[in-house]
mmCIF file of C-alpha atoms in Angstrom:
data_model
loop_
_atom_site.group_PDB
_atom_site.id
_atom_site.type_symbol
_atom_site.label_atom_id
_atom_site.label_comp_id
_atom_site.label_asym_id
_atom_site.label_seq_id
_atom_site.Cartn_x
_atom_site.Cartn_y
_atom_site.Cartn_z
ATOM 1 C CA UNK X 602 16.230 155.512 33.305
ATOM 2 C CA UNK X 603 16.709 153.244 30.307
ATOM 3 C CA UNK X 604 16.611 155.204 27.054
ATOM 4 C CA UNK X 605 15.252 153.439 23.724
ATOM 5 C CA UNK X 606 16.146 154.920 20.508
ATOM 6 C CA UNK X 607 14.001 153.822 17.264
ATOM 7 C CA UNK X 608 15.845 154.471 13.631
ATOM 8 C CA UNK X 609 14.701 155.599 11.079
ATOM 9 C CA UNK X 610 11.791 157.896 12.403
ATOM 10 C CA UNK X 611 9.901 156.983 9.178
ATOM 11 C CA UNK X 612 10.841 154.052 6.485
ATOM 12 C CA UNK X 613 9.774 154.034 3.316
ATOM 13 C CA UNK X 614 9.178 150.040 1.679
ATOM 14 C CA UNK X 615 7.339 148.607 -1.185
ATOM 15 C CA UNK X 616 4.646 146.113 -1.182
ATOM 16 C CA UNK X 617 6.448 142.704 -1.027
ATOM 17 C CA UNK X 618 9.665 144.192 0.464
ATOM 18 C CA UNK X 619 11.325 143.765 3.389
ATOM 19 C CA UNK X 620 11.394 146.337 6.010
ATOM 20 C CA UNK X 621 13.835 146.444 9.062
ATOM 21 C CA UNK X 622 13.578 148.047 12.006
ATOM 22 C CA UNK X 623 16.219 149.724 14.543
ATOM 23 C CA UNK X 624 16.359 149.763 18.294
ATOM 24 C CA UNK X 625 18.929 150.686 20.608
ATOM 25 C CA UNK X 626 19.140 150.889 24.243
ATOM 26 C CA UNK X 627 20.983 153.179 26.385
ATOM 27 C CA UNK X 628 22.897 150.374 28.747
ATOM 28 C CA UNK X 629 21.686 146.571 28.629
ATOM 29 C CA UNK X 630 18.649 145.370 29.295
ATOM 30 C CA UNK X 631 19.451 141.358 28.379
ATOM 31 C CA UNK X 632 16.630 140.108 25.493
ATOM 32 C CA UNK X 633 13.458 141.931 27.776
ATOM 33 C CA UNK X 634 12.272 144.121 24.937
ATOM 34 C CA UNK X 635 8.746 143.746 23.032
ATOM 35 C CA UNK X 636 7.306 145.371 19.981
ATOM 36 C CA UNK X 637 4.054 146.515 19.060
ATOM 37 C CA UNK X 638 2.346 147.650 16.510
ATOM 38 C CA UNK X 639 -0.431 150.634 16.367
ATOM 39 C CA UNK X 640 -2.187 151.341 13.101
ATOM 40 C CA UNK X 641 -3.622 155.283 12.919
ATOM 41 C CA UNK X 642 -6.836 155.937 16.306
ATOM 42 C CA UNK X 643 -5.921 152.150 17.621
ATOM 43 C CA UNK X 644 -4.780 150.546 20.773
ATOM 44 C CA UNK X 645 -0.631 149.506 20.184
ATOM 45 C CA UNK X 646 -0.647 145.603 19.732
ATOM 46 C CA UNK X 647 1.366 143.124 21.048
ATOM 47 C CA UNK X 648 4.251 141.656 18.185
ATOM 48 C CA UNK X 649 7.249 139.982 19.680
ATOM 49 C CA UNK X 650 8.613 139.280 23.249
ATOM 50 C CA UNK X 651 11.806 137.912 24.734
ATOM 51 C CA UNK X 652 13.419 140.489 21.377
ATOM 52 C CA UNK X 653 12.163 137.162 19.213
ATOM 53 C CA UNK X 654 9.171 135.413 20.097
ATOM 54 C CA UNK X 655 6.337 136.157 17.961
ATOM 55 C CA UNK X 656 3.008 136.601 20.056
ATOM 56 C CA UNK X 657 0.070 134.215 19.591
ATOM 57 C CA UNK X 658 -1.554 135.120 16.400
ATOM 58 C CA UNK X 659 1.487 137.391 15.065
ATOM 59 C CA UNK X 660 2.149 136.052 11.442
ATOM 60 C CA UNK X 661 5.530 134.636 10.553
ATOM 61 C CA UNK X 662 6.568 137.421 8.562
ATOM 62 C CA UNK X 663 7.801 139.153 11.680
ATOM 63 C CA UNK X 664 10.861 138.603 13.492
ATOM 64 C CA UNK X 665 12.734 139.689 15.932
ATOM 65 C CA UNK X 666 16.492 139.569 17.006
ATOM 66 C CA UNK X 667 19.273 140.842 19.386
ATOM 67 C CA UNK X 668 20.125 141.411 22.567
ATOM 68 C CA UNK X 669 21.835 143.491 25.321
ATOM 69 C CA UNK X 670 21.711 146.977 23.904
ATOM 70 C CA UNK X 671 20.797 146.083 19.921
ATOM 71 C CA UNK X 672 17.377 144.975 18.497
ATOM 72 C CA UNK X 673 15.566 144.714 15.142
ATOM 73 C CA UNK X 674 12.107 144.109 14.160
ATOM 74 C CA UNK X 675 12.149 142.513 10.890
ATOM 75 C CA UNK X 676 8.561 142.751 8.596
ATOM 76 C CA UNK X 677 9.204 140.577 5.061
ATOM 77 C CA UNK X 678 6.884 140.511 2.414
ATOM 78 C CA UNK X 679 5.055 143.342 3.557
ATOM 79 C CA UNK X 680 1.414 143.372 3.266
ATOM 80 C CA UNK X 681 -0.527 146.723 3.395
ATOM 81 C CA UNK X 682 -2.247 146.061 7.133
ATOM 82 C CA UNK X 683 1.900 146.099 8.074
ATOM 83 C CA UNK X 684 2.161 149.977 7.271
ATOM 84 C CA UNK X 685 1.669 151.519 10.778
ATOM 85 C CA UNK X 686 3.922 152.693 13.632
ATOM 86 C CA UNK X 687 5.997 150.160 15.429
ATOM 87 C CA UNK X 688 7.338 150.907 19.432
ATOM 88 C CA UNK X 689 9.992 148.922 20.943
ATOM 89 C CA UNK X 690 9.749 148.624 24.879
ATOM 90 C CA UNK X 691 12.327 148.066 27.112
ATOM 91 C CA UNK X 692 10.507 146.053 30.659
ATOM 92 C CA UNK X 693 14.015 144.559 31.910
ATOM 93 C CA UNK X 694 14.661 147.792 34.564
ATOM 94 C CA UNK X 695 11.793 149.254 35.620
ATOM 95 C CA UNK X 696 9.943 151.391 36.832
ATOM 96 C CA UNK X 697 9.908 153.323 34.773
ATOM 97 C CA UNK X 698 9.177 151.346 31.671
ATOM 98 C CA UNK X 699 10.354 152.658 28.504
ATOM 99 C CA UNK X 700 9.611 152.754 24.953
ATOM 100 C CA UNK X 701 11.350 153.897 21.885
ATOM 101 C CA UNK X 702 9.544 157.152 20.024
ATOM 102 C CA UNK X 703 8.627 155.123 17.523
ATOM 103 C CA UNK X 704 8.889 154.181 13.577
ATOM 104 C CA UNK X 705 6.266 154.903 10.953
ATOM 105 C CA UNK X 706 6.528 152.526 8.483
ATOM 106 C CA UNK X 707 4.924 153.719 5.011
ATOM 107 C CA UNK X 708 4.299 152.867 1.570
ATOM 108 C CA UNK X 709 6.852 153.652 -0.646
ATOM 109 C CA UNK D 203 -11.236 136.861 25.497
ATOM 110 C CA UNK D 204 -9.329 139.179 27.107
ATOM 111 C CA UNK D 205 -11.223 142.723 27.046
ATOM 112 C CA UNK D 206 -10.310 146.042 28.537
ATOM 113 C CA UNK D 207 -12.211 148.952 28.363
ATOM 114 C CA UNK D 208 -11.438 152.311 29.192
ATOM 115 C CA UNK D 209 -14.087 154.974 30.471
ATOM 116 C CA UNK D 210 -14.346 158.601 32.428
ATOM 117 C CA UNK D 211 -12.204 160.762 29.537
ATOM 118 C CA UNK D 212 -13.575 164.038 28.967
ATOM 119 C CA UNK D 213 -12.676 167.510 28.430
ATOM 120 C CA UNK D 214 -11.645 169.105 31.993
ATOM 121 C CA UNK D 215 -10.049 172.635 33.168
ATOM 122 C CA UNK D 216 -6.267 173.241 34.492
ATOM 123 C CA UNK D 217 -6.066 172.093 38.024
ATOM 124 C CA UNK D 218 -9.415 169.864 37.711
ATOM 125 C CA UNK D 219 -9.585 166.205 38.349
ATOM 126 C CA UNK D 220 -10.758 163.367 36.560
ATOM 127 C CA UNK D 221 -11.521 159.445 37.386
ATOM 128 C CA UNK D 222 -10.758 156.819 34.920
ATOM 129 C CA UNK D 223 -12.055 153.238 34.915
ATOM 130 C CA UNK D 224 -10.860 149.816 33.263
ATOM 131 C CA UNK D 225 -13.078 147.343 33.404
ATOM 132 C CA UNK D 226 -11.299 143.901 32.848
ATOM 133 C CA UNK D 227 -12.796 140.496 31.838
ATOM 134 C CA UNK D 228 -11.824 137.408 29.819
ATOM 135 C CA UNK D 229 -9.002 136.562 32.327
ATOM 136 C CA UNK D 230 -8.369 136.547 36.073
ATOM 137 C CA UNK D 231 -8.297 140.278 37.006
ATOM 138 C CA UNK D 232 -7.204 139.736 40.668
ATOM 139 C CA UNK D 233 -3.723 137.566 39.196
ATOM 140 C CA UNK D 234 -2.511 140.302 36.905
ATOM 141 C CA UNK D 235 -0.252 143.381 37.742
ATOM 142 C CA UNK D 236 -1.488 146.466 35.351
ATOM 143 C CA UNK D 237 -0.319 149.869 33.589
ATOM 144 C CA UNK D 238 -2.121 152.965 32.454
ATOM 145 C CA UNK D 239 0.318 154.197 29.516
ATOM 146 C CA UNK D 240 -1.018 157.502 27.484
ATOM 147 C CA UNK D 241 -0.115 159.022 24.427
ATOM 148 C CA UNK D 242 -0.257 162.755 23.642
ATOM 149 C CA UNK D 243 -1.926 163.347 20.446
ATOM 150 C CA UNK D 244 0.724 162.805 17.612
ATOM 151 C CA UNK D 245 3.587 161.879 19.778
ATOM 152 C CA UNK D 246 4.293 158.315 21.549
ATOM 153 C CA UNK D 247 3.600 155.700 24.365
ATOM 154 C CA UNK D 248 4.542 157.241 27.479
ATOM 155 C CA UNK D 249 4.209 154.383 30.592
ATOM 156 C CA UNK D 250 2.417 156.201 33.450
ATOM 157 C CA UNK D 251 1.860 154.069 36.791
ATOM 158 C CA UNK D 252 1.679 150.378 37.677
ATOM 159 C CA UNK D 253 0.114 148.557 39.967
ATOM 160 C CA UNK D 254 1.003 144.579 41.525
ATOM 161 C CA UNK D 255 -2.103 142.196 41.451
ATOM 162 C CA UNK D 256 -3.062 143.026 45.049
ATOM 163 C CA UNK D 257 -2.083 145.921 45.248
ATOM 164 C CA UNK D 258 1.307 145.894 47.088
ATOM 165 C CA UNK D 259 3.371 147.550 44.860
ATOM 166 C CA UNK D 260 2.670 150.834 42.956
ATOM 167 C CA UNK D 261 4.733 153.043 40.859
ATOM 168 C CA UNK D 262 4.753 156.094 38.986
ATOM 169 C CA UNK D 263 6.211 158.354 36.162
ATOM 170 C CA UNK D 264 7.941 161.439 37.422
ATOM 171 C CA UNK D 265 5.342 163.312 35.513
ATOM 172 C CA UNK D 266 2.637 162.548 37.267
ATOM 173 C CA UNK D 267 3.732 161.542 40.960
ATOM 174 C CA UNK D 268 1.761 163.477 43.722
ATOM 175 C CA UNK D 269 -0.797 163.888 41.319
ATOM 176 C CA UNK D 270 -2.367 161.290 39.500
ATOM 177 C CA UNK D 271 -3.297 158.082 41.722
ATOM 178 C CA UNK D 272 -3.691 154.505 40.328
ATOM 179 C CA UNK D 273 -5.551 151.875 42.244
ATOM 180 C CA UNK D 274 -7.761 148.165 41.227
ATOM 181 C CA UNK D 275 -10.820 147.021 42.767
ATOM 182 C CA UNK D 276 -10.286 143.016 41.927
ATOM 183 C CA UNK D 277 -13.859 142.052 43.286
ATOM 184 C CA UNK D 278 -15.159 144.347 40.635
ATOM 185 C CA UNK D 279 -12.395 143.253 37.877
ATOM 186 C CA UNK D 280 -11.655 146.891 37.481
ATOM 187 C CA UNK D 281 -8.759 149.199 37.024
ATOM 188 C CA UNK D 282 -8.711 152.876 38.360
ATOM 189 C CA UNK D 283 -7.042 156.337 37.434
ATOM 190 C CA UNK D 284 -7.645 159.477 40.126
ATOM 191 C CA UNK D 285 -6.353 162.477 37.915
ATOM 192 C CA UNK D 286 -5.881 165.152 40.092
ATOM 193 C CA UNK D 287 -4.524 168.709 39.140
ATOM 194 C CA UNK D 288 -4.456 168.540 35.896
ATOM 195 C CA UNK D 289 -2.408 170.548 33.583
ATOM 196 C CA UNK D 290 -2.198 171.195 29.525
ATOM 197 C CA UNK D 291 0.270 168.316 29.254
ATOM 198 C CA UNK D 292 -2.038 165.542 30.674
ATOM 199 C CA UNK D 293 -3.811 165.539 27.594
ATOM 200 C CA UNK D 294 -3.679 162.415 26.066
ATOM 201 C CA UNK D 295 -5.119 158.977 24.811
ATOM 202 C CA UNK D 296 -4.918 156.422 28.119
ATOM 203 C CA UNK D 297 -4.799 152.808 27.983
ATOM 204 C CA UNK D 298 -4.630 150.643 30.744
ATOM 205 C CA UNK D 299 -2.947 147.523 30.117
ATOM 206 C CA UNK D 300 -2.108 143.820 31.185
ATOM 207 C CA UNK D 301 1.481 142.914 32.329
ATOM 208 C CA UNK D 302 2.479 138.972 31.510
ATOM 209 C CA UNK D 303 4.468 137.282 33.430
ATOM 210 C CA UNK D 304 7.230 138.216 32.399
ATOM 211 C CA UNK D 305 7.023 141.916 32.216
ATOM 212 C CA UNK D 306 5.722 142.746 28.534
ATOM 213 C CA UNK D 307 2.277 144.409 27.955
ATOM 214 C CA UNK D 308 0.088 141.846 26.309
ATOM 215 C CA UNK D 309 -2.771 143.347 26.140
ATOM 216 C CA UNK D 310 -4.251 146.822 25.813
ATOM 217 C CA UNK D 311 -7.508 148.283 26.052
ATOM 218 C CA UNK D 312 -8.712 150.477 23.452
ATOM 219 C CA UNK D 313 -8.307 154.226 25.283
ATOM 220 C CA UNK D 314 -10.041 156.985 26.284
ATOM 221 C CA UNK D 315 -9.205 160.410 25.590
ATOM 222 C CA UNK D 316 -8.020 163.239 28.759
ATOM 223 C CA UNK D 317 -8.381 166.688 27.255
ATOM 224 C CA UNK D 318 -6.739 169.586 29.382
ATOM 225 C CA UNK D 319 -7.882 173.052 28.120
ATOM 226 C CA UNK D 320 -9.732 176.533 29.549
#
């Protein structure tokens, strides 16, 4: 089983800032990873695909980069619908699918 | 629009069972593979079982094999979870979702909530 591990548990950012977002896998699993986003009694949301495709209707100010065993979600001028949790998702060996534990991204 | 909606959470006893539904529309059910992934209250997205488009292929979590049964009913666009013996550790939010193509979960229904307790 493919193990994702999310850093920092919880970030602290501004208003404006720019917040970045750790993922590591446990052995590679090429550029298969997503992210989504779930705000607080919501369903998680679809962000980026392929580690770097933005999903159809995701804004601009999210990006996403890396491959193999290294990925970061990447939320600039952060507006306040961006503070929520963020999963990464590894679907390149499965089953079973696997997801990071998560970051909480808050206002600092 | 794609819509999925989640039905059949409740509050049940250890060792009880439980059916959920999804019912699917806005795309072609019957050309989609699909998840149920739940979430424990406070904690995170935890994939459970998946299911191929007609049904050929199904998989599940070590958690929950022997025990919880997925299946899809593609005339009636709809998505099924058989919960069977139940424990405290089932409870949890469950979503049924859409695979792409490609493997990512694109789109998620909004959840209904399993609660295991005496």
């Amino acid at each position: 089983e493919i193990v994702m591990t999310q850093s920092p548990a919880t970030l602290s950012v501004s208003p404006g800032e720019t917040a970045t977002l750790s993922c590591r896998a446990s052995q590679s699993v090429s550029s298969n990873v997503a992210w989504y986003q779930q705000e607080p009694g919501q369903a998680p949301r679809l962000l980026i695909y392929g580690a770097s495709t933005r999903a159809t209707g995701i804004p601009a100010r999210f990006s996403g980069s890396g491959s193999r065993t290294e990925f970061t979600l990447t939320i600039s001028s952060l507006q306040s619908e961006d503070f929520a949790i963020y999963y990464c998702q590894q679907y390149n060996n499965w089953p079973p699918y696997t997801f990071g534990q998560g970051t909480k991204l808050e206002i600092k | 629009e794609v819509q999925l909606v989640e039905s059949g959470g409740g509050l049940v006893k250890p060792g009880g069972s439980l059916r959920l539904s999804c019912e699917a529309s806005g795309f072609t059910f019957s050309s989609y593979n699909m998840n149920w992934v739940r979430q424990a209250p406070g904690k995170g997205l935890e994939w459970v079982s998946s299911i191929s488009a007609s049904s050929t292929y199904i998989y599940y979590a070590d958690s929950v094999k022997g025990r919880l049964t997925i299946s899809r009913d593609n005339a009636k666009k709809s998505l099924y979870l058989q919960m069977n013996s139940l424990r405290a550790e089932d409870t949890a939010v469950y979503f049924c979702a859409r695979v792409s193509g490609y493997g990512y979960f694109d789109d998620w229904g909004q959840g209904t909530l399993v609660t295991v307790s005496s």
